[in-house]
Coordinates of C-alpha atoms in Angstrom, one line a residue:
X1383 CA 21.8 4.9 -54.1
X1384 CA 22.3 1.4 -55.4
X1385 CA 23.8 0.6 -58.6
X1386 CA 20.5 0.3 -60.7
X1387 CA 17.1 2.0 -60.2
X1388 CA 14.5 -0.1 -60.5
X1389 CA 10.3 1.0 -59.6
X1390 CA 9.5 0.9 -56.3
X1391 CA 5.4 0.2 -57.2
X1392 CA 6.6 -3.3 -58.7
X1393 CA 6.3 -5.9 -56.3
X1394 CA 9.4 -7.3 -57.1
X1395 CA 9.8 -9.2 -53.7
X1396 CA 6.5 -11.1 -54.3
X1397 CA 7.7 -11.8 -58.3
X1398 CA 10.7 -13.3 -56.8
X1399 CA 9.2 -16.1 -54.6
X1400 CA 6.1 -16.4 -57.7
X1401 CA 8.8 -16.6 -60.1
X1402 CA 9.1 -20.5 -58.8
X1403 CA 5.3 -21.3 -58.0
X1404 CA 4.4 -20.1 -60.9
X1405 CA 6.5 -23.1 -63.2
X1406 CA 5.7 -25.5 -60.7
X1407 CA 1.9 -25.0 -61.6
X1408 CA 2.6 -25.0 -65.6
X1409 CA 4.6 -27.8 -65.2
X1410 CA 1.5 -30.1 -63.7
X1411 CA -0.1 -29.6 -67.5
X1412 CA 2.7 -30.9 -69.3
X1413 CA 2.2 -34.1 -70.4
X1414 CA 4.5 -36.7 -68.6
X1415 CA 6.4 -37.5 -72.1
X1416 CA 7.8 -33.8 -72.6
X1417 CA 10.4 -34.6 -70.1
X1418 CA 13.0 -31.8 -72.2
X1419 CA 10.3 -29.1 -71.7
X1420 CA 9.5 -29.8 -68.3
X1421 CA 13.6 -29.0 -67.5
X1422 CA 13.0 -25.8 -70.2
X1423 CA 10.6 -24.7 -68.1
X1424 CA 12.2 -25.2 -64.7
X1425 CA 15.4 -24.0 -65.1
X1426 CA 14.3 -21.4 -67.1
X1427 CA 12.5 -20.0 -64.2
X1428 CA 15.2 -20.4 -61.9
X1429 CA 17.4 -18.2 -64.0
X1430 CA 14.7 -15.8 -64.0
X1431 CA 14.1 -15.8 -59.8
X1432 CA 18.1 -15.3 -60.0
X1433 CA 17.8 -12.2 -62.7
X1434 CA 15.3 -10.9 -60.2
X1435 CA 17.2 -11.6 -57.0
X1436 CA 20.6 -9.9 -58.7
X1437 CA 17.9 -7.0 -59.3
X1438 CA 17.1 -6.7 -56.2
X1439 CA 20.6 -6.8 -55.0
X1440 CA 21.8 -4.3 -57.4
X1441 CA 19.4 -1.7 -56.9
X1442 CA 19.7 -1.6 -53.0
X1443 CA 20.7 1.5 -51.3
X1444 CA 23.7 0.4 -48.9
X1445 CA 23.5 4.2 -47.6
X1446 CA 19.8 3.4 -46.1
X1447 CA 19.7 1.7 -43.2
X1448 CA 16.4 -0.7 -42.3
X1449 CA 14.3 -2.9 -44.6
X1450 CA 13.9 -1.7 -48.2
X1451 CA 11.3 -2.7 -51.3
X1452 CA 8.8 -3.5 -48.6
X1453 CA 5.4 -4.8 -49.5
X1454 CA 3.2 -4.8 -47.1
X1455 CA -1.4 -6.3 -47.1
X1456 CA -3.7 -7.1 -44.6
X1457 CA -4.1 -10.6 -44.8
X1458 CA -6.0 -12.4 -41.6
X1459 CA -5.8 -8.5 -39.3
X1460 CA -8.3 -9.7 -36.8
X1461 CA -5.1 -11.8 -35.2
X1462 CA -2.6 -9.5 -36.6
X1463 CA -1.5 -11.6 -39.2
X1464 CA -0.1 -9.6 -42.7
X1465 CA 1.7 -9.7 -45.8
X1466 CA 4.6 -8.5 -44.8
X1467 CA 7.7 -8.6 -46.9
X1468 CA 11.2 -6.5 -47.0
X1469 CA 14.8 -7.1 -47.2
X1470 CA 18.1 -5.3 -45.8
X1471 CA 21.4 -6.7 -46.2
X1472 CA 21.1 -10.0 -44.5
X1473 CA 18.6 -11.4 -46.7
X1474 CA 19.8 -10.1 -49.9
X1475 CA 23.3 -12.6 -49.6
X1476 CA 20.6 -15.2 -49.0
X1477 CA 18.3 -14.3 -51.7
X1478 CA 21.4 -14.3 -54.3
X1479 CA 22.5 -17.7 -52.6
X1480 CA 19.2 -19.1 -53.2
X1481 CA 19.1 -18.2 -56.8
X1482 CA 22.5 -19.2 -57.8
X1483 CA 22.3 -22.6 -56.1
X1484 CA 18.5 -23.3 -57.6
X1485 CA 19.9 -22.9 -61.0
X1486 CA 23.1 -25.0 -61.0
X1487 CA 21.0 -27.6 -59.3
X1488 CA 18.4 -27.3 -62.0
X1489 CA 20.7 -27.4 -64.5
X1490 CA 22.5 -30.8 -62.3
X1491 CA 18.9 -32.3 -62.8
X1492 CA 18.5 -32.9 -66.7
X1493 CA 19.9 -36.2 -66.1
X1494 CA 16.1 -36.4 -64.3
X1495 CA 13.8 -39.5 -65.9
X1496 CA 12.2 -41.1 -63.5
X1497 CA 8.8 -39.2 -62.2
X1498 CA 10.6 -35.9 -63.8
X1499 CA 6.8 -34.3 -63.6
X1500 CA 6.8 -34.3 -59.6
X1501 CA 10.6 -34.2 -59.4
X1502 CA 10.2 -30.9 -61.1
X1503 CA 7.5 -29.8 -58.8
X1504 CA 8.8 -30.7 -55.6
X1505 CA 12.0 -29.0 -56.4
X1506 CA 10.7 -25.7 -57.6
X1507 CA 7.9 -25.7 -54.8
X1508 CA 11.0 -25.9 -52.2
X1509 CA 12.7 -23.6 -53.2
X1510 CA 9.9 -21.2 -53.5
X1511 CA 9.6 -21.7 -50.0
X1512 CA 13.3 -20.7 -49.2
X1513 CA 12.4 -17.4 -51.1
X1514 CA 9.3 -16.5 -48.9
X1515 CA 11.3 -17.1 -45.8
X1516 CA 14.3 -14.7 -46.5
X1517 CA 12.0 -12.1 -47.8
X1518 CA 8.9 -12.5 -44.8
X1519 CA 9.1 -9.9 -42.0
X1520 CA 5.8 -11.8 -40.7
X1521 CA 6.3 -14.0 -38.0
X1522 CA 3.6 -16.2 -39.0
X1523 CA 4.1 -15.7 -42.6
X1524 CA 7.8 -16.5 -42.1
X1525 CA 6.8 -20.1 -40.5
X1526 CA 4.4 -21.0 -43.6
X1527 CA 7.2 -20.3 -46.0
X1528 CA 9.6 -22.0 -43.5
X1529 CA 7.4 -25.2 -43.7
X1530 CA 6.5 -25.1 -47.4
X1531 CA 10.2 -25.3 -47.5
X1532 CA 11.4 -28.0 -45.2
X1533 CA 8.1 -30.7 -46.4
X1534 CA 9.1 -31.6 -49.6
X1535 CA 12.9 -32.7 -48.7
X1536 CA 11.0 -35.7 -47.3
X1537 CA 9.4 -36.9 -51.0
X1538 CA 12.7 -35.4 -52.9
X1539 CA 14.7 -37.9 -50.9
X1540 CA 12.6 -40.6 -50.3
X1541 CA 11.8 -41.1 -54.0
X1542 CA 14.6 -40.0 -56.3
X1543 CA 17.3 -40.7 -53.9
X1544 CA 19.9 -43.4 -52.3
X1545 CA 21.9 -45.3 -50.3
X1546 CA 18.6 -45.9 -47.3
X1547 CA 17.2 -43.3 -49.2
X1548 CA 13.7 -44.2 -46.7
X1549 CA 15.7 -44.0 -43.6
X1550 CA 17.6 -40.6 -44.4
X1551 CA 14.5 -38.8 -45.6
X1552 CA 12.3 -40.0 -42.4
X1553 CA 15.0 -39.1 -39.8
X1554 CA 15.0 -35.4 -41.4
X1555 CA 11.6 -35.3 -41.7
X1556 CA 11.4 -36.3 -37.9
X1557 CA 13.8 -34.0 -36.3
X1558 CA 12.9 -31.0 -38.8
X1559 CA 9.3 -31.6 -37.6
X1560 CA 10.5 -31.7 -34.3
X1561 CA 12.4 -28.7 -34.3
X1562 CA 9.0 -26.7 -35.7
X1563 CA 7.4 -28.0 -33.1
X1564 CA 9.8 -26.0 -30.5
X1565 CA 9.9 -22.8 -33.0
X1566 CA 5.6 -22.6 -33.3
X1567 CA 5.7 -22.5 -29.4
X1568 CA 8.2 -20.3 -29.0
X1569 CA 6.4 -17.6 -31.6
X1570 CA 3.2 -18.5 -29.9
X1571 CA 5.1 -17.2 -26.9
X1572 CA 6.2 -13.8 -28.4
X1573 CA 2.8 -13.5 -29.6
X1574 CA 0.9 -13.8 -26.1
X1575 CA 3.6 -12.8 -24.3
X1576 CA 4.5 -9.3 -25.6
X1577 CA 1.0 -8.1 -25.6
X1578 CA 1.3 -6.3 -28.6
X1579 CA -1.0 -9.0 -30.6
X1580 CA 0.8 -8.9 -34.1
X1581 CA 3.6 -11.0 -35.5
X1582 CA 5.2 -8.1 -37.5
X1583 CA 8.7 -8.7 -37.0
X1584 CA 9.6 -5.0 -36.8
X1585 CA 6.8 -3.5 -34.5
X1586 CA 8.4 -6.6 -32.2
X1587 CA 11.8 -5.9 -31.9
X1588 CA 10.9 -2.2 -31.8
X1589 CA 9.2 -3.0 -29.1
X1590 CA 10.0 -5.6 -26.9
X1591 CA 7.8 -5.9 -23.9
X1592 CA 8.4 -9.0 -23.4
X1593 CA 10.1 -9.7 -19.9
X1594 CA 13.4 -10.8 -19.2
X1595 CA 11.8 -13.7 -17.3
X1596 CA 9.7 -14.6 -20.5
X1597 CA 12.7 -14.5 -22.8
X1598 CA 14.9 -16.8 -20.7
X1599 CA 12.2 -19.1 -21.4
X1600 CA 10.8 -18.7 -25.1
X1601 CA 14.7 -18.0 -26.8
X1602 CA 15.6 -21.4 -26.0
X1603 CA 12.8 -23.0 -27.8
X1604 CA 13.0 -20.4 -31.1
X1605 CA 17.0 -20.6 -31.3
X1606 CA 16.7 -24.4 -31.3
X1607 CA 14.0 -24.9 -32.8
X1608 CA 15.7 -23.3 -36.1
X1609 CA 18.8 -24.7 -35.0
X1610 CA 17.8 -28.2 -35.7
X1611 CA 18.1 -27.2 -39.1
X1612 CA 21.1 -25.5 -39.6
X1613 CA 22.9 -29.5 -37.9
X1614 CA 23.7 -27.9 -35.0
X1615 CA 25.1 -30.2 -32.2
X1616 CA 23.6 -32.5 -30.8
X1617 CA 20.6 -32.1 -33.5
X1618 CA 22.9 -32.8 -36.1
X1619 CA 22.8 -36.3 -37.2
X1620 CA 19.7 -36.2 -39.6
X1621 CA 22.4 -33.6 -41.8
X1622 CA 24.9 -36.2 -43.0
X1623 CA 22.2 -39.4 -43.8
X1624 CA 20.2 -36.7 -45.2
X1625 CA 23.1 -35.2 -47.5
X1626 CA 24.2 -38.9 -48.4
X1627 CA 20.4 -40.2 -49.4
X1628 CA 19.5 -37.2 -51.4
X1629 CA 20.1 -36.7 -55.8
X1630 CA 22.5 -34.4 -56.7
X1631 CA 20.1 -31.4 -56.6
X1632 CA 18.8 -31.4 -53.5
X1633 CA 22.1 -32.1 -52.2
X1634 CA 23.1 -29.1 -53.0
X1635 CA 20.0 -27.1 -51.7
X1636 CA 20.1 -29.3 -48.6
X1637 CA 23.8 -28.0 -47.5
X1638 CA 23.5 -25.2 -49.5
X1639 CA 20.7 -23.3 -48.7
X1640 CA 18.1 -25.2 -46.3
X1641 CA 20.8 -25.5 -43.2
X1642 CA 20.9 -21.4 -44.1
X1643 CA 17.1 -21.3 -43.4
X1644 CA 17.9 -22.5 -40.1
X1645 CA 20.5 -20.0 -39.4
X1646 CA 18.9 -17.3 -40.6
X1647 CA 16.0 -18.3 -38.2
X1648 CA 18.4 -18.4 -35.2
X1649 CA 19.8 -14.7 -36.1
X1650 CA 16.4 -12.9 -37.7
X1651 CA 13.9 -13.9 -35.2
X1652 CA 14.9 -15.3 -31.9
X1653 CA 18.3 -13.2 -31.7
X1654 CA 16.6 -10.3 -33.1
X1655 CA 13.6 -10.5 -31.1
X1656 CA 14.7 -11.8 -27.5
X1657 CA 17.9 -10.1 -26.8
X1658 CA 17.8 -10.7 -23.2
X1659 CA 17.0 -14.3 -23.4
X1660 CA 20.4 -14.4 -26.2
X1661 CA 22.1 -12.6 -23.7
X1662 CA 21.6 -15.4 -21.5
X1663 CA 21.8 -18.4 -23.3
X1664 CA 24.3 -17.3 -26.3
X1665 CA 27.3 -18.6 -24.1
X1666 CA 25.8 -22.1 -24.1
X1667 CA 24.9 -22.3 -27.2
X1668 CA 28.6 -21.0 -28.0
X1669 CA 29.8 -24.1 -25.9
X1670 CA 27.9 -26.4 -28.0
X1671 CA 29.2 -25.1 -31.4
X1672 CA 32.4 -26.1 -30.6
X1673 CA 31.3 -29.5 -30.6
X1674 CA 29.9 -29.0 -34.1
X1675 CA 33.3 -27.6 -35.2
X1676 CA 35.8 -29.7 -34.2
X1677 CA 33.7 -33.2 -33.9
X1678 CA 32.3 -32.5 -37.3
X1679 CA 35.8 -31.7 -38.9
X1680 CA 37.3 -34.8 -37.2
X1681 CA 34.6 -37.5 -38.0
X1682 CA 34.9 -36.6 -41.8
X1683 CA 38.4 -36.9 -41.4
X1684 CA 37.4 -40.3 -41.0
X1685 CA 35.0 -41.1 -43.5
X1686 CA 35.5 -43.3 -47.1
X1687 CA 32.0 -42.4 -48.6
X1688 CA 32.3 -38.8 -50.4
X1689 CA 29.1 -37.5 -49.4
X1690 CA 29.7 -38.1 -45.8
X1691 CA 33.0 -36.2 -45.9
X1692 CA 31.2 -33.1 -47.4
X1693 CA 28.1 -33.9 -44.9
X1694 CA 29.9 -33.5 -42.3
X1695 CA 32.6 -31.2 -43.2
X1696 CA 29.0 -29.6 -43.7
X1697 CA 28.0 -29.8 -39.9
X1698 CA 32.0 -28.3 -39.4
X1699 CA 31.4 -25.2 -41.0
X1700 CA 27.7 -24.4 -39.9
X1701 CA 28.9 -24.9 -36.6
X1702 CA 30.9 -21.6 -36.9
X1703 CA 28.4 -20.2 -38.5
X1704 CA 26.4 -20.9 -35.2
X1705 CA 29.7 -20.1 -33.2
X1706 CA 30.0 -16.2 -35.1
X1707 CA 26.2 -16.1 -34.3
X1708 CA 26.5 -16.6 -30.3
X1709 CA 29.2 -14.1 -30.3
X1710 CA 27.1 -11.8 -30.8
X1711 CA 29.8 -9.0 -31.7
X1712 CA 28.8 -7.3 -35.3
X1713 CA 32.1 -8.4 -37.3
X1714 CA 31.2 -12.1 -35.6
X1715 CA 28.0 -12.2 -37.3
X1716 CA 29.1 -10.2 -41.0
X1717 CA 31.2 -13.4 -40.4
X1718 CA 28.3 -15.9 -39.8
X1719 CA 25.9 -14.4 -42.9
X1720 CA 29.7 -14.2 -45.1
X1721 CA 30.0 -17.9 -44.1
X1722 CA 26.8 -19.0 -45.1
X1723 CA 26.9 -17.6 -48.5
X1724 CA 30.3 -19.3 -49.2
X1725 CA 29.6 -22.6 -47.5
X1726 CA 26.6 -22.3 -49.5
X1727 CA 28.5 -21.8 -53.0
X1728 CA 31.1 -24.3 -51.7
X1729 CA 28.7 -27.5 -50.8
X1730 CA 26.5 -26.8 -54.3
X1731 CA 29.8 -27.0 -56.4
X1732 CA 30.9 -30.2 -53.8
X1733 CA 27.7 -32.1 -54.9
X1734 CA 27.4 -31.0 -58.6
X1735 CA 31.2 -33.2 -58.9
X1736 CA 31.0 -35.8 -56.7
X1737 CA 26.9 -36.6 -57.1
X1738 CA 26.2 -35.5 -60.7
X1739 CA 29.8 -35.9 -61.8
X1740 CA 31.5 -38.8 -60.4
X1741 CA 28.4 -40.8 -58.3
X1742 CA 26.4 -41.0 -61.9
X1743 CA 29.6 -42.4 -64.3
X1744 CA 31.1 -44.9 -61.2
X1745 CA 28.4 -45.5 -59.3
X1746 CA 30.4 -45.3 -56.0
X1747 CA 31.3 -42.9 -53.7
X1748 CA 34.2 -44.8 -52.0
X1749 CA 37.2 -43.7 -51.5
X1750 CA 39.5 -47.1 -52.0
X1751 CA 37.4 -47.5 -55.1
X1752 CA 38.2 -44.3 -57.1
X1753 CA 41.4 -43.0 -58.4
X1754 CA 43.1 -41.6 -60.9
X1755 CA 39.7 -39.7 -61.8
X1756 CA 42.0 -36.5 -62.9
X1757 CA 43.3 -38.1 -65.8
X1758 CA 39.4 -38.9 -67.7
X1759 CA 37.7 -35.7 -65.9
X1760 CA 40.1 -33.0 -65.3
X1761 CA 37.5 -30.4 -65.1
X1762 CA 35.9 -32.0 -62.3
X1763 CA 39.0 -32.6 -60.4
X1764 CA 39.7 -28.3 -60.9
X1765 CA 36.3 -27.7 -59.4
X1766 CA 36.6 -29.6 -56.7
X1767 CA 39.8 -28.5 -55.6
X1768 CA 38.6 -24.8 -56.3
X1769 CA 35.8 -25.8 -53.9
X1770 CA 38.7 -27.4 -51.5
X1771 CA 40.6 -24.1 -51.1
X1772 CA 37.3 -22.0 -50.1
X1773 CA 36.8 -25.4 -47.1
X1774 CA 40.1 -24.7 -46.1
X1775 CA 40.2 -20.9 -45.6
X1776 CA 42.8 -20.1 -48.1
X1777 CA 43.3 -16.8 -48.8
X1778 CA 41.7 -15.8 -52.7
X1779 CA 38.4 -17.5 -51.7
X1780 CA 35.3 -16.6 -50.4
X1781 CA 35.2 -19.1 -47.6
X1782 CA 38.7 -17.0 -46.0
X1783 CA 37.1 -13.6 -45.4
X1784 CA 34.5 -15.4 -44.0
X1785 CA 36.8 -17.7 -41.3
X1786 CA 39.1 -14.9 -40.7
X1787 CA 35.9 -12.5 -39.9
X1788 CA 34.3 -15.4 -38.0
X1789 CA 37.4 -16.1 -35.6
X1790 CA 38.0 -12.4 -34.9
X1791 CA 34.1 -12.1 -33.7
X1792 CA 34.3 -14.5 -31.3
X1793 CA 37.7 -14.0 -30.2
X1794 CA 36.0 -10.6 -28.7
X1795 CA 33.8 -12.6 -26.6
X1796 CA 35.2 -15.7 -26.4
X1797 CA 38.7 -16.0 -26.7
X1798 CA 39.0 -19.9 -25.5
X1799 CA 36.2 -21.1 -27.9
X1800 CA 38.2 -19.4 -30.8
X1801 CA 41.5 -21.3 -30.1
X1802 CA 40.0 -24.8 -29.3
X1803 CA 37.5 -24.2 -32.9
X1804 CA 41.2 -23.5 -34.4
X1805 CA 41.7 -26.8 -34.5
X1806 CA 39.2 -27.6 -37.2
X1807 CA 41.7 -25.9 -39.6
X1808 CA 44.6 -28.2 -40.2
X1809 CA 41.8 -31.0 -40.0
X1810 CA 40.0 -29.7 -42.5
X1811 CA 43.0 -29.6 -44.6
X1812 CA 43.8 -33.4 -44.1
X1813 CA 40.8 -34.7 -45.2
X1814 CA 40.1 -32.3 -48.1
X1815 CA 44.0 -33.0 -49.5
X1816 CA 43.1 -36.8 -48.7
X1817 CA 40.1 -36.7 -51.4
X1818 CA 41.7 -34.8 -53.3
X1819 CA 44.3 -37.5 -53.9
X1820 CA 42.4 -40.5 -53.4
X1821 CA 39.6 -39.8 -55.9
X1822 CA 41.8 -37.8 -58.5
X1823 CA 45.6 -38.5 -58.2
X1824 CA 45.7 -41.9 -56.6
X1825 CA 46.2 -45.3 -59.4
X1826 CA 43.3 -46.0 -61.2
X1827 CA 41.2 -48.6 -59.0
X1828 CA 38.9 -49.6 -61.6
X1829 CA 40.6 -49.5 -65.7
X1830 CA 36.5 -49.3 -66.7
X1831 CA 36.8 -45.6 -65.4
X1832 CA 39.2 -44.8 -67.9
X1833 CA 36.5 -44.8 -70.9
X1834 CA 34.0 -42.8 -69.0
X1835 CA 31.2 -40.8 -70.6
X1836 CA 32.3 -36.7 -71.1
X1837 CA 30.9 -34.5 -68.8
X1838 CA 27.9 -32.2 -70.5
X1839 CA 27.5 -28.6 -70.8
X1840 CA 25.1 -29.0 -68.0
X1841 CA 27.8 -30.0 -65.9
X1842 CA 30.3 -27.7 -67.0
X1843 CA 28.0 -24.7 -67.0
X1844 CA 26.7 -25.2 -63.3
X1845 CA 29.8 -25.7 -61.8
X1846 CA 31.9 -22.8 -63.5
X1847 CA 29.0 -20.5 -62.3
X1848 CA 30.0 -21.7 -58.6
X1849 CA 33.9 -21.7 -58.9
X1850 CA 33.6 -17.8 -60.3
X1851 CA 31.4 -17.0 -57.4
X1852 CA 34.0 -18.5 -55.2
X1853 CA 37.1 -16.7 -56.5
X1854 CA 35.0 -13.3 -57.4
X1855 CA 33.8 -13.0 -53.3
X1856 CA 37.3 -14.1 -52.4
X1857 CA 39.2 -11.4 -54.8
X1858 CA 36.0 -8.6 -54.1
X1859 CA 34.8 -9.6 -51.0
X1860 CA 33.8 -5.6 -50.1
X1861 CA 31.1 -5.0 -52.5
X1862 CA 29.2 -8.4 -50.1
X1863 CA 30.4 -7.8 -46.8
X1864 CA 29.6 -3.7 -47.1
X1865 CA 25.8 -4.9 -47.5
X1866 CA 25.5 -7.6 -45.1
X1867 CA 27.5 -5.4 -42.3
X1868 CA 24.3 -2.7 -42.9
X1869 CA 21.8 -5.4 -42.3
X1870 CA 23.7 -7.1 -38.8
X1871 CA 24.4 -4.0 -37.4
X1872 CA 21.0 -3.0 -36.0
X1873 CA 20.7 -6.8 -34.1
X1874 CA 24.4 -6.3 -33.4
X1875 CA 23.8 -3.3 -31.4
X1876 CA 21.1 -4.2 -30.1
X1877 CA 22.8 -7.4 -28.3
X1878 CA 25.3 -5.1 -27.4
X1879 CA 23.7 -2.7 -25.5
X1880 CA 21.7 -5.9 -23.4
X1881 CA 24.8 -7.5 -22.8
X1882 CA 26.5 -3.9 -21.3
X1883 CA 23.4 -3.3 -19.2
X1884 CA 23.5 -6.4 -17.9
X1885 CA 27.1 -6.2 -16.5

C-alpha cells in the first residue's frame, strides 16, 4: 500500500492537469491593473497542482505493478480515440518534477509587469499541457497535450524574453514543429499499421502486431520526432538560443521539464511500443548521444554568457539521459528517468540565480563582467554551488545516483560509449568551478554591484525549495528510485526479451 489512502472515485489525475487550466481561465477576468492578484492566483494554483501531484505520489502502491488511479471515457470511439489517463512510476517523478518546477518558476515571475495578464496565461496553459502528457495513456490524447505544451514557448519567449529573443523563439518553434511532424506520422503508423484501430497505449504494447519490417521504419520517426525535444544531437541547437532568449520562468520549465517531455516520449511510446524497431536502431541512437555528452560539455566549457553554459551543460546531461535510454538495460533507464528529475531540479535552481537573481540586478550575463558577486548575494552564490555539486555528480546529491546508475546501464551494453561519455566528467567540473569563481569569487568588475538591491522572499523561497530537493534525493535517493524502477521494468523487459530473441 502507499503511504496515504486517498478515494479511488476522485478523479484526481484529471484535477491535476485542471488544477492549471482552471487559473488560467479566471485569470482572463481580472482586470489588467490587479497585477498582485493575478500572481495570487497563479502561483496559488501551482502549489495546489503540486499538493495534488505529492498526493498522488504518496498514495501509490509501489507493491502493484502497471498503471494505477486510471480514468478512463469514451471520447471520439468511432476511431478509437478515449480519455485515457493512468500513472506508474515513471510518470509520477515527472508529475512531482512538474509541480515543483511550476511553482518556483511562479514564484521567479512576481517580478512580471509587462503584459502580466497573458504572461500568466501562457505560462499556466504550458504547463497544463506538460501535466496531460505524463498522465495520457492515449496516443492521440498524449499528442494534444504534447502540442498544447510545446505552442506557447513560442509567445513566452518571443514577448517577454531576450537577447534575439525573435530569433530563439522561431528556431524552437521551427524544429519543435518539425519534430511533430515526424512523431504524428510515426503514430499514424502504429495506428494503421497494427490493425488494432485504437491509440490506447496499453492494448498496443500488449499487443504488438505490428511487423518487424514496419517498426524498423515507424521507430525512427517517433524516437526522433520526441527527440528533437529533449536537444538531442544533431537536433540540438534550438535548446541553448532557446534557454538564453527565454525570462527566468520559462527558463526553468524549458530545461527543466519541456526537454523531459521529449524524453519521456522517446521511452513511453516509441520504446515502449516498437521494441523491435529499438532493438534495431537503439545502437545508433547510442552513437549519437555521445556526441550530445561530450560536445555539449566541451562547448560550455567554452562559453562567457551564463545561460549558455547552463544551455548547454543542458544538452550534456540530456544526452545521457538519451544515452541510459538506448541502453536499454533496466538499471540504464531507473538512471535516465533519476536523471531527468535531478537535471530537472538542477537547471530550475540554475535559472532562478543567474536569470532572476543576477541577470535582473546586473543586467549581464558575462562572465569577464561579474565578480565578486559572493560578497553582496551570498545566498545566491550557496544555491548555485549546491546546484554545481548535483552537475558534477558528487556524491550527497541527486544528480550522483543518477550518473553512477546511468554509466553502469550502459556499461552492460555498451561498454566503449560509457568510457568515451566519461569524459564529460572532469569537463563538467572545469567549467562549473570556472563560474563559480568568475561570477562569485573573482574581484569585483563593476563597484555599482556592490550596492545591489536584496534578494526577496520570492527568491529565497523558490530556490531553497530546489536546493532541499537536491540534497533530500541525494541523502534518500531509495524512496524515488524504488518507484521509478516499478514503472521501467515492464519496457525494460520487454527490450530485453527482443534483443535475446534476436541473437
Amino acid at each position: 500500500m502507499g503511504l496515504i489512502t486517498i478515494s479511488t472515485d476522485i478523479p484526481w489525475l484529471s484535477l491535476i492537469w485542471l488544477s492549471l487550466l482552471v487559473p488560467s481561465v479566471l485569470i482572463a477576468f481580472i482586470p489588467e491593473t490587479q497585477q498582485q492578484l493575478m500572481r495570487l492566483v497563479g502561483t496559488g494554483f501551482a502549489f495546489i497542482s503540486l499538493v495534488l501531484s505529492l498526493l498522488i505520489f504518496f498514495a501509490y502502491d509501489p507493491q502493484v505493478a502497471g498503471f494505477q488511479f486510471v480514468e478512463r471515457l469514451d471520447w471520439i470511439p468511432q476511431i478509437g480515440i478515449n480519455y485515457l489517463l493512468g500513472v506508474d512510476g515513471i510518470s509520477l517523478a515527472m508529475l512531482v518534477l512538474n509541480g515543483v518546477v511550476i511553482f518556483t518558476g511562479s514564484l521567479m515571475s512576481w517580478n512580471i509587469e509587462k503584459r502580466a495578464k497573458e504572461y500568466w496565461i501562457w505560462l499556466l496553459l504550458l504547463t497544463t499541457g506538460v501535466y496531460g502528457v505524463f498522465v495520457s495513456l492515449d496516443l492521440f490524447l498524449f499528442f494534444v497535450f504534447y502540442e498544447l505544451a510545446v505552442l506557447p514557448m513560442y509567445l513566452l519567449i518571443g514577448i517577454w524574453g531576450s537577447t534575439r529573443k525573435e530569433y530563439g523563439a522561431m528556431k524552437l518553434t521551427l524544429f519543435l514543429m518539425a519534430g511533430s511532424a515526424m512523431a504524428i506520422i510515426a503514430m499514424l503508423g502504429i495506428y494503421f499499421q497494427s490493425g488494432l484501430r485504437t491509440f490506447d497505449m496499453m492494448v498496443l504494447a500488449r499487443n504488438i502486431t505490428m511487423s518487424a519490417e514496419y517498426q524498423r521504419i515507424f521507430f525512427p520517426l517517433l524516437f526522433l520526432g520526441f527527440a528533437v525535444l529533449s536537444g538531442m544531437f544533431p537536433f540540438h541547437t534550438w535548446s541553448p538560443t532557446g534557454h538564453v532568449a527565454a525570462p527566468t520562468a520559462v527558463s526553468m520549465l524549458h530545461a527543466g521539464v519541456l526537454m523531459k517531455l521529449g524524453a519521456y516520449g522517446c521511452l513511453r511510446a516509441a520504446m515502449w511500443l516498437m521494441p523491435e524497431g529499438a532493438r534495431e536502431w537503439l545502437p545508433f541512437m547510442a552513437v549519437l548521444t555521445i556526441l550530445n555528452v561530450v560536445y555539449g560539455a566541451t562547448i560550455a566549457m567554452a562559453q562567457r554568457d551564463a545561460k549558455f553554459i547552463i544551455g548547454y551543460s543542458s544538452v550534456s546531461h540530456m544526452g545521457l539521459v538519451m544515452m541510459a535510454l538506448a541502453s536499454g538495460t533496466q538499471i540504464g533507464l531507473v538512471g535516465a528517468v533519476l536523471q531527468m528529475f535531478a537535471h530537472g531540479i538542477m537547471t530550475a535552481l540554475f535559472f532562478s540565480v543567474v536569470g532572476r537573481m543576477i541577470y535582473e540586478r546586473t543586467h549581464t550575463r558575462q562572465l569577464p563582467e561579474l565578480g565578486g558577486l559572493g560578497r553582496v548575494m551570498p545566498f545566491a552564490a550557496v544555491m548555485f554551488i549546491l546546484g554545481g555539486l548535483s552537475s558534477m555528480g558528487m556524491p550527497g546529491f541527486a544528480g550522483f545516483w543518477a550518473e553512477f546508475a546511468i554509466f553502469i546501464g550502459v556499461w552492460e551494453r555498451y561498454p566503449l560509449i560509457a568510457v568515451i561519455a566519461a569524459v564529460s566528467i572532469p569537463i563538467t567540473g572545469a567549467y562549473i568551478l570556472r563560474a563559480v569563481y568568475s561570477v562569485f569569487f573573482d574581484e569585483v568588475k563593476n563597484p555599482e554591484f556592490l550596492t545591489l538591491p536584496k534578494l526577496t522572499w520570492q527568491e529565497y523561497s523558490g530556490a531553497l525549495i530546489l536546493a532541499s530537493i537536491l540534497i533530500l534525493v541525494g541523502i534518500f535517493p531509495g524512496f524515488l528510485t524504488d518507484i521509478i524502477n516499478m514503472g521501467v521494468a515492464p519496457i525494460a523487459q520487454q527490450l530485453n526479451d527482443v534483443i535475446v530473441a534476436g541473437r
